[in-house]
N, CA and C of each residue as an Amber inpcrd file, in Angstrom:
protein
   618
   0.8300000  -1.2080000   0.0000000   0.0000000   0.0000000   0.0000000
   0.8670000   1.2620000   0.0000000   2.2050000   0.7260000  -0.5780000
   3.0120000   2.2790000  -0.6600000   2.5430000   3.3450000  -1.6460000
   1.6200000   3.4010000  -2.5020000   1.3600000   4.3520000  -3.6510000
   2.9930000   5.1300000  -3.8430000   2.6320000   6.1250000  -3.8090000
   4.0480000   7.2850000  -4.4840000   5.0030000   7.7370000  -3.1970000
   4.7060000   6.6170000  -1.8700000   5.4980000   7.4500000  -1.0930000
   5.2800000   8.7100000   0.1250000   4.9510000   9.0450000  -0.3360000
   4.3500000  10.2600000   0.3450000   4.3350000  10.3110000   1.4920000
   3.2280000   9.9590000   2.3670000   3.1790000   9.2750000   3.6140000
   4.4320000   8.3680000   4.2760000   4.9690000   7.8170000   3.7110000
   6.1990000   7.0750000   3.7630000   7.1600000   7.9860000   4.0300000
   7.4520000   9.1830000   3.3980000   8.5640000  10.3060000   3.6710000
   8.5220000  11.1700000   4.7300000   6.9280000  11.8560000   4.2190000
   6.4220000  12.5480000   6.0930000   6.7240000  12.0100000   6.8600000
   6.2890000  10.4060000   7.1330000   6.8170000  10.1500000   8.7770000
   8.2720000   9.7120000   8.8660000   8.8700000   9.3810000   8.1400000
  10.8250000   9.9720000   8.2630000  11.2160000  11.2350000   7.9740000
  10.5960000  12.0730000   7.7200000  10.7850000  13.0970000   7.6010000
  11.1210000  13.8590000   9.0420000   9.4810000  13.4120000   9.6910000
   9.4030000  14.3340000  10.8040000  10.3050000  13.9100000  12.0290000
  10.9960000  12.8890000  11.6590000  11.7590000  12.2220000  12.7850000
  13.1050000  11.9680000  12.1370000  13.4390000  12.2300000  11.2670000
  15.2860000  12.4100000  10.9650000  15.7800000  12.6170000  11.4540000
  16.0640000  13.6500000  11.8240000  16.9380000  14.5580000  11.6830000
  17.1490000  14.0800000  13.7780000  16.7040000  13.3190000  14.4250000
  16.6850000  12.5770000  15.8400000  17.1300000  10.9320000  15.5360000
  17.5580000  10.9130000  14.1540000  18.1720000   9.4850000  14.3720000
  19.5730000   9.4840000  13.9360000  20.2110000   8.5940000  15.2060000
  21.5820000   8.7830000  14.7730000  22.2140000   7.8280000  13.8210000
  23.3200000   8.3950000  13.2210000  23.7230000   7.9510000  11.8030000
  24.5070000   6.3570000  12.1400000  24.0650000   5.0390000  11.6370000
  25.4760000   4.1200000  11.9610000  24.9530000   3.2750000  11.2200000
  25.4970000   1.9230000  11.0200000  25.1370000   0.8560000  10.1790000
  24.5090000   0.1750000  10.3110000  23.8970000   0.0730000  11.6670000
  22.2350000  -0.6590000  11.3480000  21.3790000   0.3640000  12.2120000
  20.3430000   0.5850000  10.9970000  19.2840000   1.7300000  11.4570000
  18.4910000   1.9970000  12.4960000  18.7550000   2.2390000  13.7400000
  17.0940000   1.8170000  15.0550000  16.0050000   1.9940000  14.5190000
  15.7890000   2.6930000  13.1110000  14.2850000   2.5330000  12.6800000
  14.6630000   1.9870000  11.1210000  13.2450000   1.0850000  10.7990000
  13.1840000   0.6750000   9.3040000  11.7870000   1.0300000   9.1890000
  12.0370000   1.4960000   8.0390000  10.3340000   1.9970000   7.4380000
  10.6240000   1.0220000   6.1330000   9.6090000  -0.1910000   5.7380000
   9.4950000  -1.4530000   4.8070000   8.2940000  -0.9790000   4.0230000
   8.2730000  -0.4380000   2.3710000   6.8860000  -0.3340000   2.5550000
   7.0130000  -1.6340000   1.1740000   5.6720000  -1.7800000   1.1340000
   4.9810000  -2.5590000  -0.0540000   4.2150000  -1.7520000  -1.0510000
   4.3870000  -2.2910000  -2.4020000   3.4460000  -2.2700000  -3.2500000
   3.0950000  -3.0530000  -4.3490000   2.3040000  -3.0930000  -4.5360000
   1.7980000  -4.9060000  -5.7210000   1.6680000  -4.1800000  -6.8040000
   1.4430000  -2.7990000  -7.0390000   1.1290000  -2.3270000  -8.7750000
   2.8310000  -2.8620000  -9.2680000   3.1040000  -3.3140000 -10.1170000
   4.2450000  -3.0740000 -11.2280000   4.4580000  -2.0180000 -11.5940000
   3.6850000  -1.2350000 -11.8340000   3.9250000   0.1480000 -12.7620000
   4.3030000   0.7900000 -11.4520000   3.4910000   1.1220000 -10.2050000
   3.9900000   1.8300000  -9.3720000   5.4230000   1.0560000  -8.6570000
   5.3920000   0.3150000  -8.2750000   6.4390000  -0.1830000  -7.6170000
   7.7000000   0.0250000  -8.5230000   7.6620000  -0.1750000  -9.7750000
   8.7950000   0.6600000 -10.8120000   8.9040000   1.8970000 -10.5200000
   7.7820000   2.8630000 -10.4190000   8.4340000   4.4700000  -9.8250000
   9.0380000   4.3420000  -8.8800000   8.5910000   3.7280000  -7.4480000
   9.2210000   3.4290000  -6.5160000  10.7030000   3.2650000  -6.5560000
  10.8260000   2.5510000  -7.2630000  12.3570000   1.3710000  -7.2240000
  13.1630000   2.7390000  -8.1060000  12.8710000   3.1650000  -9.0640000
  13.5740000   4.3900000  -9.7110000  13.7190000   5.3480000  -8.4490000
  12.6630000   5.8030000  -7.8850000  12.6760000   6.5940000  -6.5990000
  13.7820000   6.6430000  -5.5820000  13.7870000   5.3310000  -5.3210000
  15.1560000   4.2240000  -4.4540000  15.8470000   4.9780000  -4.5680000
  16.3450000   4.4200000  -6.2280000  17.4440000   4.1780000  -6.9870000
  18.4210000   5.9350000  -6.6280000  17.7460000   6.7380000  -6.8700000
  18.1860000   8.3620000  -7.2980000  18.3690000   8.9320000  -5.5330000
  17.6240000   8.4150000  -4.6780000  17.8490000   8.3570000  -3.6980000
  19.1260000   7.7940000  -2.7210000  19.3180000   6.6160000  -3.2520000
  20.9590000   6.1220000  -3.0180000  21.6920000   7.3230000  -3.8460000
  21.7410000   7.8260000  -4.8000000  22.8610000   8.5900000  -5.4590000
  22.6060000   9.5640000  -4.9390000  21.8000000  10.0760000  -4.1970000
  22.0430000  11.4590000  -3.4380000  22.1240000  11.5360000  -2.1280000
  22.1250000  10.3500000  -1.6040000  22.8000000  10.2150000  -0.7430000
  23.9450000   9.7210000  -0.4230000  25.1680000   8.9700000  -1.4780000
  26.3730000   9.3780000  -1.7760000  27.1030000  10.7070000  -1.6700000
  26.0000000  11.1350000  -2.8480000  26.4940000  12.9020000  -2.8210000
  26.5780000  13.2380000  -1.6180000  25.7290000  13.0540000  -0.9130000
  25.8630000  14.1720000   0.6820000  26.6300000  13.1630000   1.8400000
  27.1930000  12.3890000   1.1650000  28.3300000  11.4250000   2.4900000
  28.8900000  12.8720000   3.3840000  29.6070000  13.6300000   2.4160000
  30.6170000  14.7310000   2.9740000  29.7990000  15.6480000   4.0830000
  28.7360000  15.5550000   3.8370000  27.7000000  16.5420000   4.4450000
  27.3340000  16.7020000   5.8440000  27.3730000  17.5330000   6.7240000
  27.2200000  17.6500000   8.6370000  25.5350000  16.8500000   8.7110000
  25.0620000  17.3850000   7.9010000  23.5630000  17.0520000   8.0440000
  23.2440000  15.4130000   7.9780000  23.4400000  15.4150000   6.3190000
  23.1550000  13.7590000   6.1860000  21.7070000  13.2910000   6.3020000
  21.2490000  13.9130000   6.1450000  19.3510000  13.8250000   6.1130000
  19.1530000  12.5570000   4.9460000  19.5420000  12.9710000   4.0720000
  19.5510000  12.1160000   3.0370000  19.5570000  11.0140000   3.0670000
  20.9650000  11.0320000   3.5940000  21.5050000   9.4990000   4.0400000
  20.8280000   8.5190000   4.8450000  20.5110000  10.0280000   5.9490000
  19.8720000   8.9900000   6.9650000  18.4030000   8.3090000   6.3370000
  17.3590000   8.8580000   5.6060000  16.2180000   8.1450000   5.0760000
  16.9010000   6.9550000   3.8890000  17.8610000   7.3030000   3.3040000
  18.1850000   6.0940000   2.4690000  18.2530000   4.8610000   3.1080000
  19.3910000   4.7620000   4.2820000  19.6270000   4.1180000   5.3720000
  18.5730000   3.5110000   6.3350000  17.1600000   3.6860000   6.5090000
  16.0620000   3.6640000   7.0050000  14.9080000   3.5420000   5.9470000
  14.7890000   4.0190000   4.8560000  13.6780000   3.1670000   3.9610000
  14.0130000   2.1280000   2.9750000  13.1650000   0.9790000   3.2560000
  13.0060000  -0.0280000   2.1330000  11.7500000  -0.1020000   1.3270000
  12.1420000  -1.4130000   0.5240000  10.6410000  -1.3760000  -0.4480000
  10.7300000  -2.5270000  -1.4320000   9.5720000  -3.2800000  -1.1430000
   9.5680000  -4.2370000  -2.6120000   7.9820000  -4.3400000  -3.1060000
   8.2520000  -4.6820000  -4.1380000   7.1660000  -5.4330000  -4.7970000
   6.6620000  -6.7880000  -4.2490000   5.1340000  -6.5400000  -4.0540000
   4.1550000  -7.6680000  -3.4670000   3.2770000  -7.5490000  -3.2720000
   2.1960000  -7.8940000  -2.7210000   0.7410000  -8.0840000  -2.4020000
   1.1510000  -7.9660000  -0.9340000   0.3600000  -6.7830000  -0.6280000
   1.1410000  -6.5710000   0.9590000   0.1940000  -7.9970000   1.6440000
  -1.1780000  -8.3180000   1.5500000  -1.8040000  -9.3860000   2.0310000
  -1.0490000 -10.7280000   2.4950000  -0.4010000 -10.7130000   1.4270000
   1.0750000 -12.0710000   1.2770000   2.2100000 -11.7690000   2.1040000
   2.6860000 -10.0900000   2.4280000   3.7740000  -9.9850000   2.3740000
   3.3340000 -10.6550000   4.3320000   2.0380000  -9.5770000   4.5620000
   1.7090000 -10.0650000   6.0260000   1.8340000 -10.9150000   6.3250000
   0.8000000 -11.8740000   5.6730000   0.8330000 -13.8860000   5.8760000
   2.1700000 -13.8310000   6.5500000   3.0690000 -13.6790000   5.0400000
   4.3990000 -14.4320000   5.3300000   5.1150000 -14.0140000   6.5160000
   4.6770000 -12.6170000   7.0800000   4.9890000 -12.5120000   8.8070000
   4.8550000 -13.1230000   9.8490000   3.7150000 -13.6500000   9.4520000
   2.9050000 -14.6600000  10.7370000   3.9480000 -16.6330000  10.2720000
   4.8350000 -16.3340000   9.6200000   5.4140000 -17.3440000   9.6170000
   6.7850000 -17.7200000   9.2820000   7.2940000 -16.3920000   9.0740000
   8.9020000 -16.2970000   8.8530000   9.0910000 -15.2380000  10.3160000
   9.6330000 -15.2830000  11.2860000   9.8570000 -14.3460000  12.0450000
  11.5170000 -14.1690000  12.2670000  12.2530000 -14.5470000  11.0250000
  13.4550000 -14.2310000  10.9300000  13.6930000 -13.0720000  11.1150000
  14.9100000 -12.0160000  11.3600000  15.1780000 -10.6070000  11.3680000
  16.1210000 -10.6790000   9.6980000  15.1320000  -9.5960000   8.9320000
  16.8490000  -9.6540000   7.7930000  16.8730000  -7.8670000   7.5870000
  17.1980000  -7.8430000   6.3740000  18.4040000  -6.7550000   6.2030000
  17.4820000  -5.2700000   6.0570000  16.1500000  -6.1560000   5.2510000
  15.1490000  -4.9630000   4.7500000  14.5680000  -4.4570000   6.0290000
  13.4830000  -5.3860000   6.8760000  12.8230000  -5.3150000   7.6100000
  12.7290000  -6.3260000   8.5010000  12.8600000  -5.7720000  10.3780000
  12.2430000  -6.7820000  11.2170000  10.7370000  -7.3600000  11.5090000
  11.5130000  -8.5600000  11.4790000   9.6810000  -9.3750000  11.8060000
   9.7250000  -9.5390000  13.1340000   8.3300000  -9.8170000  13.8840000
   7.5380000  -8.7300000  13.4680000   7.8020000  -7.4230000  13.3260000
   6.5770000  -6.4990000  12.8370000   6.8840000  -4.8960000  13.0190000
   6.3490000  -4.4340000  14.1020000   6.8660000  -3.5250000  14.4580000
   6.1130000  -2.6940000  15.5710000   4.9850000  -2.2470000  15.3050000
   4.9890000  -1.1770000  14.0220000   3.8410000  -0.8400000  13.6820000
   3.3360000  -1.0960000  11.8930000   2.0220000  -0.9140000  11.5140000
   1.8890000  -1.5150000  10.8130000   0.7930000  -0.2960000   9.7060000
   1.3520000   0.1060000   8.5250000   0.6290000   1.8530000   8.3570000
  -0.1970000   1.5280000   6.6400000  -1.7230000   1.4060000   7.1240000
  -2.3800000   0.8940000   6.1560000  -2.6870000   1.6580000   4.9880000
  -2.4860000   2.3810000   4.0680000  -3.1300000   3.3220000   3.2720000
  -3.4560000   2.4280000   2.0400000  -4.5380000   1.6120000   2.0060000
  -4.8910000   1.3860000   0.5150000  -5.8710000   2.3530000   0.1440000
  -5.7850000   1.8930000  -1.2940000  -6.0720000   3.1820000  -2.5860000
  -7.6190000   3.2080000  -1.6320000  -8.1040000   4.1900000  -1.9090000
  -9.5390000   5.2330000  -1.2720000 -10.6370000   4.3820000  -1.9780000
 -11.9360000   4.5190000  -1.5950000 -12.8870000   3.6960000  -2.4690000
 -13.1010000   4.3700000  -3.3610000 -13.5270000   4.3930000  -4.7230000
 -13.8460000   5.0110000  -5.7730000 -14.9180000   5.6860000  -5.5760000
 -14.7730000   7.0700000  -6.0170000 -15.8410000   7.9980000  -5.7530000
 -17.1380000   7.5530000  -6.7590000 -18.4700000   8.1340000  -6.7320000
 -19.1030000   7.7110000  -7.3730000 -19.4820000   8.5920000  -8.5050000
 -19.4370000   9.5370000  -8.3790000 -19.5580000  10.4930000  -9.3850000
 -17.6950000  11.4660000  -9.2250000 -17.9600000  12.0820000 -10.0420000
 -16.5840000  12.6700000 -10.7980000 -16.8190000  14.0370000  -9.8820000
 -16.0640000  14.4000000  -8.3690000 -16.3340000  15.9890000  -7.8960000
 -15.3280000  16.5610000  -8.0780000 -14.9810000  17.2710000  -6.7900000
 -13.7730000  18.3730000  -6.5630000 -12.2130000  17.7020000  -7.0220000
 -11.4370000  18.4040000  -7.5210000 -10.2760000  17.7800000  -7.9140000
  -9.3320000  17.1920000  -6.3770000  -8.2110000  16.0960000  -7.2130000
  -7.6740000  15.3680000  -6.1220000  -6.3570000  16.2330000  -6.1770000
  -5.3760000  15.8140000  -5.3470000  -3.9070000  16.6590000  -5.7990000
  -3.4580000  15.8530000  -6.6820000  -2.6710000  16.3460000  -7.6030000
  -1.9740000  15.7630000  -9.0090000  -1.3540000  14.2540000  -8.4390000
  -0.9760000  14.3760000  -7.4510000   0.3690000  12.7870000  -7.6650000
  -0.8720000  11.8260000  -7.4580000  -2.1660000  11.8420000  -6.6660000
  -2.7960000  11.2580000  -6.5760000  -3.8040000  10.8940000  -7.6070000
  -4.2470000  11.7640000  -8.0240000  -4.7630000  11.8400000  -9.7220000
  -4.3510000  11.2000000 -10.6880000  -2.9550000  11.5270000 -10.5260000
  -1.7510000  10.3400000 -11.5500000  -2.0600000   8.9730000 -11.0140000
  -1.8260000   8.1340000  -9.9370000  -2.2670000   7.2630000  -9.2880000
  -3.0830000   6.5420000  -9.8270000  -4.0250000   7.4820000  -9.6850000
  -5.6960000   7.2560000  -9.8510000  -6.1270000   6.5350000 -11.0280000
  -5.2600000   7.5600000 -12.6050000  -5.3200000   7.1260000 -13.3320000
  -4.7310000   5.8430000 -14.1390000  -3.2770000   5.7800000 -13.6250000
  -2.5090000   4.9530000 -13.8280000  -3.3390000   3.5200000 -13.3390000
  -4.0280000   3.2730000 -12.3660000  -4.8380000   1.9070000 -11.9770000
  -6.2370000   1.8120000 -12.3930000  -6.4320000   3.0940000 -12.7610000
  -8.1550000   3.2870000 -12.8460000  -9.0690000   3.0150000 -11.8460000
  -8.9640000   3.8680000 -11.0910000  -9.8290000   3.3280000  -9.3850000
 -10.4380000   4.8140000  -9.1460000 -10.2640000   5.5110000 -10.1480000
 -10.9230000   7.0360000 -10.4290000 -12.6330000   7.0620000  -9.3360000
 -13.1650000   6.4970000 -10.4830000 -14.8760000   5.9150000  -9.7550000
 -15.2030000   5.0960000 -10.1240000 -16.3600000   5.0550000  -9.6100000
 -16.9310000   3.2070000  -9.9280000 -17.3230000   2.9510000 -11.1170000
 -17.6290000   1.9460000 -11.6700000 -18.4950000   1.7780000 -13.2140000
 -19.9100000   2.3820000 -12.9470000 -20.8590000   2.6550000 -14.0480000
 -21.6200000   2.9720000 -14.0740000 -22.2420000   2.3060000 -14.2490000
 -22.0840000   0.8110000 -14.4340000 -22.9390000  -0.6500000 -14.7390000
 -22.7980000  -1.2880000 -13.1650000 -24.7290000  -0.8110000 -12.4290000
 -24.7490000  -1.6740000 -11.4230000 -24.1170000  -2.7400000 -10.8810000
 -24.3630000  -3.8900000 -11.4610000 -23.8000000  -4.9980000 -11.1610000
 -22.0060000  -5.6110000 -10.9310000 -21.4880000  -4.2550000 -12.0190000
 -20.4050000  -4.6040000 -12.1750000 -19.6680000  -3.8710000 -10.5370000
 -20.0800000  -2.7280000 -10.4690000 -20.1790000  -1.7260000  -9.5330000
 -20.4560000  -2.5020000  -8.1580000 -21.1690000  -3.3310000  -8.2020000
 -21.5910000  -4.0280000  -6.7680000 -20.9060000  -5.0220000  -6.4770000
 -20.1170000  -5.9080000  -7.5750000 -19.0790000  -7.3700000  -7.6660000
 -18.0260000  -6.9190000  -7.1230000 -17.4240000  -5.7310000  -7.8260000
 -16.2960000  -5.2900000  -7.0830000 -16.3440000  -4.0290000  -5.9710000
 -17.2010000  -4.0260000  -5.5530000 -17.4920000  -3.4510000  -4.1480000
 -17.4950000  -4.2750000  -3.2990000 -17.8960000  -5.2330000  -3.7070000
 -17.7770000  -6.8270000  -2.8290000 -16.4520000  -7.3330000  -2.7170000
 -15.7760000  -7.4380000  -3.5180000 -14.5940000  -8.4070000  -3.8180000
 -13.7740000  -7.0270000  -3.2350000 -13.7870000  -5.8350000  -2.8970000
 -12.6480000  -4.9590000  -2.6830000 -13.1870000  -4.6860000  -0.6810000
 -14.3760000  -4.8210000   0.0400000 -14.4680000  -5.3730000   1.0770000
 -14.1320000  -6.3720000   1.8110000 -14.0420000  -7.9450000   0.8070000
 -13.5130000  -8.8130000   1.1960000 -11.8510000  -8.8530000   1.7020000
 -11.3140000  -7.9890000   0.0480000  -9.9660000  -7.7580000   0.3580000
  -9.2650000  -6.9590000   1.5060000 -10.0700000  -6.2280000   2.0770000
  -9.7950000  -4.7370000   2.7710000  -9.7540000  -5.7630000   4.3830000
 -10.6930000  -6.1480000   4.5810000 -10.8720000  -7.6020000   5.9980000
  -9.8920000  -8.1300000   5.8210000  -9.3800000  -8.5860000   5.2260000
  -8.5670000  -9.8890000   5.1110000  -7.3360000  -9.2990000   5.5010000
  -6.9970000  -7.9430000   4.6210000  -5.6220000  -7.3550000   4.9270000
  -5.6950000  -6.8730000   6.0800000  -6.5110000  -6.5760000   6.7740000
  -6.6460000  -5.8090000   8.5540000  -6.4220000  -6.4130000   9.3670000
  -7.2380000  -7.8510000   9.2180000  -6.9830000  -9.1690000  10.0120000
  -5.1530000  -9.1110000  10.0320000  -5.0760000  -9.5510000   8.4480000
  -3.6440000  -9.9300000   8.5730000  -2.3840000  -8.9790000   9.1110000
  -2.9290000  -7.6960000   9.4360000  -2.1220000  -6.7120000   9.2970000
  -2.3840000  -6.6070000  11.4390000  -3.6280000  -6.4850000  11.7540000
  -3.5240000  -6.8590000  13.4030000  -2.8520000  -7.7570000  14.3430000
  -2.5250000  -9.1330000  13.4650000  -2.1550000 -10.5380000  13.4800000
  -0.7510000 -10.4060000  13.5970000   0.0660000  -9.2450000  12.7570000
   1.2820000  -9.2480000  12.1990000   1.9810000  -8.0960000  13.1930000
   1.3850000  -7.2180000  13.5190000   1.2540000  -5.8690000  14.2950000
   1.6820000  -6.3580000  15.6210000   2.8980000  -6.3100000  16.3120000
   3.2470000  -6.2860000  17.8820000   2.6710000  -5.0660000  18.7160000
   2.2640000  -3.7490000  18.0770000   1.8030000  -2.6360000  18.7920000
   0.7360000  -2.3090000  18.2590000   0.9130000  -1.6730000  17.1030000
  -0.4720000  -1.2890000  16.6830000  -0.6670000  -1.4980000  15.0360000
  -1.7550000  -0.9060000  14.9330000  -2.0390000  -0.9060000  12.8720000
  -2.4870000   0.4890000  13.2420000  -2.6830000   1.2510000  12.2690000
  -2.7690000   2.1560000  11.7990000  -3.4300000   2.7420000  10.4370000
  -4.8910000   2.9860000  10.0020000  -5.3180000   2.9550000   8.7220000
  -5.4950000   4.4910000   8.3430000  -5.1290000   4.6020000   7.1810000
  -5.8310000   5.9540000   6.5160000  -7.2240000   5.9960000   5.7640000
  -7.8760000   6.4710000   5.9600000  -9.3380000   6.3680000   5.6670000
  -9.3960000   8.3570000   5.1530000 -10.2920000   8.2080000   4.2410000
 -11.4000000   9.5280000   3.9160000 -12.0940000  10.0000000   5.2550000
 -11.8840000  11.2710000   5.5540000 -12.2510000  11.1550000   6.7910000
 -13.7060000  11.2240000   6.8530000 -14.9390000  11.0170000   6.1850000
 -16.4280000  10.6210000   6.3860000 -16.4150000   8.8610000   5.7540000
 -15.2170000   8.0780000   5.5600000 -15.5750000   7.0260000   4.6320000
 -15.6380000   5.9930000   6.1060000 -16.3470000   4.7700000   6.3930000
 -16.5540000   3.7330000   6.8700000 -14.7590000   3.4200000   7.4910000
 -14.6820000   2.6690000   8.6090000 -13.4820000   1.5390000   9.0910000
 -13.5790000   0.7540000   7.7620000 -12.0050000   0.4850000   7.7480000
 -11.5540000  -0.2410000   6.2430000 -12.3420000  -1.8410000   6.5120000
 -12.9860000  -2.2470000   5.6600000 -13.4220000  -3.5950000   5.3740000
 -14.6200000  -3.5220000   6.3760000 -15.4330000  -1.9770000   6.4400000
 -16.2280000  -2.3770000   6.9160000 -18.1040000  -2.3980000   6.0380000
 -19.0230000  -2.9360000   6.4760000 -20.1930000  -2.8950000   5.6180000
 -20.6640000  -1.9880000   5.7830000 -20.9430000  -1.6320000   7.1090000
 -22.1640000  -0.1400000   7.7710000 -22.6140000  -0.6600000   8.9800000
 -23.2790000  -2.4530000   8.6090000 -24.0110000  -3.6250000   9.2610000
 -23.1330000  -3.3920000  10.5790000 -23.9430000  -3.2140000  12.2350000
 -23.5960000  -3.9260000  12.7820000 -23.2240000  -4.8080000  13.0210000
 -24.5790000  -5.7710000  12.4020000 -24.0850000  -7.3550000  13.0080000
 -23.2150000  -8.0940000  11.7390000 -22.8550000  -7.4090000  10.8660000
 -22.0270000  -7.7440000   9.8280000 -20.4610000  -7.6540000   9.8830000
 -20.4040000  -6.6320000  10.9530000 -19.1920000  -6.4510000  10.8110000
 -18.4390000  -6.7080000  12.4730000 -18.5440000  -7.5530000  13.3850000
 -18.4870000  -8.5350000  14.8240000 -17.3610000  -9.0230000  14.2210000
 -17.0350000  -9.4980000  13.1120000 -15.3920000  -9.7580000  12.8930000
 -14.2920000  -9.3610000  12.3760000 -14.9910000  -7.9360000  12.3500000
 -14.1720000  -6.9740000  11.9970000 -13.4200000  -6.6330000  13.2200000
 -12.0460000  -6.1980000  13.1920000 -11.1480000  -5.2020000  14.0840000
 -11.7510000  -3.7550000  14.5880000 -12.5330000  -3.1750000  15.4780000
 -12.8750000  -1.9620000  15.4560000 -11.8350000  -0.9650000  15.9210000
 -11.7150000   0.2990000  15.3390000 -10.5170000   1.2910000  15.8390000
 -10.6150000   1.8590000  17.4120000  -9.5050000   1.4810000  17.8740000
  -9.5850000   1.9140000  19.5580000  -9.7660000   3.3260000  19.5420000
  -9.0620000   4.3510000  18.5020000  -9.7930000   5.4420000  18.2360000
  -9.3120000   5.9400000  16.9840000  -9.4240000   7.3080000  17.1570000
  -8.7940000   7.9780000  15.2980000  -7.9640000   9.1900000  15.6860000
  -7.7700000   9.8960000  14.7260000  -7.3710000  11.1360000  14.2750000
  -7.9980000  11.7210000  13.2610000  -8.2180000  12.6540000  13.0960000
  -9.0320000  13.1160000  12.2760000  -8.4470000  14.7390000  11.6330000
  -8.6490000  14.7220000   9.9190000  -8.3540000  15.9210000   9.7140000
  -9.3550000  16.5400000   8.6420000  -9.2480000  17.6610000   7.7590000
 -10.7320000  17.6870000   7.4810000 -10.7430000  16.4580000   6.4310000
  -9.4840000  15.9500000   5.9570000  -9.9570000  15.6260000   4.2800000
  -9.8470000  13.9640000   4.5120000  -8.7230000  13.4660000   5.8360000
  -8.3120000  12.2690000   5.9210000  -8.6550000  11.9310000   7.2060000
  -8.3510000  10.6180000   7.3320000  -9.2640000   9.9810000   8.9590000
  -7.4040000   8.9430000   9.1790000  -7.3420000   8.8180000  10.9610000
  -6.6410000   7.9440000  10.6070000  -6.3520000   7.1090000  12.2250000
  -7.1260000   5.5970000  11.4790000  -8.3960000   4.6470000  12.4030000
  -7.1340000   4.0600000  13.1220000  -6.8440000   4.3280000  14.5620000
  -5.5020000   3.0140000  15.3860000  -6.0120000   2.3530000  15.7860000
C-alpha cells in the first residue's frame, strides 16, 4: 500500500533529523506495493535516492543518508507480504519481523460520481490503476465493491495478526473503518478502531 510514497517520507521526515547515523538503522520503514507500474516508480525513486545520498556522504547534516539508510521497499501483495509474517519471524536486512507498527493506506474507495479535484500525484495514481470511480454498470459496480471489502478484511486481520503494537489505517475522513459494511451485526469480525485522528480531508483509524 506504498502508492508514491508520500506518507512514507512525512513520517521519516518528521523524525530524521533525531536518528543517529550508523550501520544498522534503530528505525526501518518497509513499505509494499503490488502495482508493477507503481512499484517501478518506486524502485527508480530508491534508486536516485541512493545517489544522493552518496552525494551528501561529505555533508554535517546527512538527512539524506539517513532516510536512504532507514527506507526499504519491494514489490508484493502486501496481504502475502503479512501472511508471510505470521510465519517467517526471521530478522533480515530490509525489515524486522515482526513490526512494531503496521501503516495501512490502501487506494480510497472510488468515488461515485466525478467531484472536486484530487492533488496531481494522486490523480496520476488514480489514473494509472483506474480506481478514479466506480463503473456505471450496477452490477459490475456491486461485484467489485464486494470483492474490494472482502480484500480490505482480510488485509486488517492480517495486518492486526502481524502488528506487535499497533495498525494504523488511513481512511477519507467521512468514509466507513476499512473492510467495513455499515451492518452492525455484519461487521463482529471486523477489528474496530480503539480510536482515530481526524483531519478535514483524511481519517486515521488506530
Amino acid at each position: 500500500t506504498a502508492g508514491l510514497a508520500r506518507d512514507s517520507m512525512i513520517m521519516l521526515s518528521s523524525i530524521i533529523s533525531d536518528i543517529e547515523e550508523s550501520t544498522v538503522p534503530p528505525l526501518r520503514l518497509h513499505m509494499v506495493e503490488r502495482d508493477p507500474l507503481v512499484a517501478s516508480l518506486l524502485t527508480d525513486a530508491m534508486r536516485r535516492l541512493d545517489i544522493l545520498a552518496d552525494v551528501e556522504k561529505n555533508s554535517n547534516e546527512g538527512n539524506i543518508a539517513k532516510l536512504a539508510n532507514c527506507l526499504t521497499m519491494e514489490e508484493g501483495d502486501a496481504l502475502s507480504v503479512l501472511e508471510s509474517m505470521l510465519t517467517d519471524t526471521r530478522s533480515t536486512d530490509s525489515v524486522p519481523y515482526p513490526p512494531d507498527i503496521i501503516y495501512l493506506d490502501p487506494m480510497f474507495p472510488p468515488r461515485k460520481k466525478k467531484a472536486s479535484a484530487v492533488k496531481k500525484d494522486m490523480a496520476m495514481l488514480h489514473s494509472l490503476l483506474g480506481t478514479a470511480t466506480m463503473s456505471e454498470n450496477k452490477g459490475e459496480s456491486e461485484e467489485a465493491e464486494k470483492a474490494r471489502l472482502k480484500e480490505e478484511q482480510k488485509l486488517l486481520a492480517a495486518a492486526c495478526n502481524a502488528a506487535t503494537r499497533r495498525v494504523v489505517v488511513k481512511r477519507p475522513a467521512n468514509a466507513l473503518p476499512l473492510g467495513s459494511l455499515g451492518e452492525e451485526e455484519d461487521d463482529d469480525d471486523i477489528p474496530a478502531p480503539s480510536y482515530d485522528i481526524r483531519g478535514n480531508i483524511n481519517r486515521w483509524d488506530v
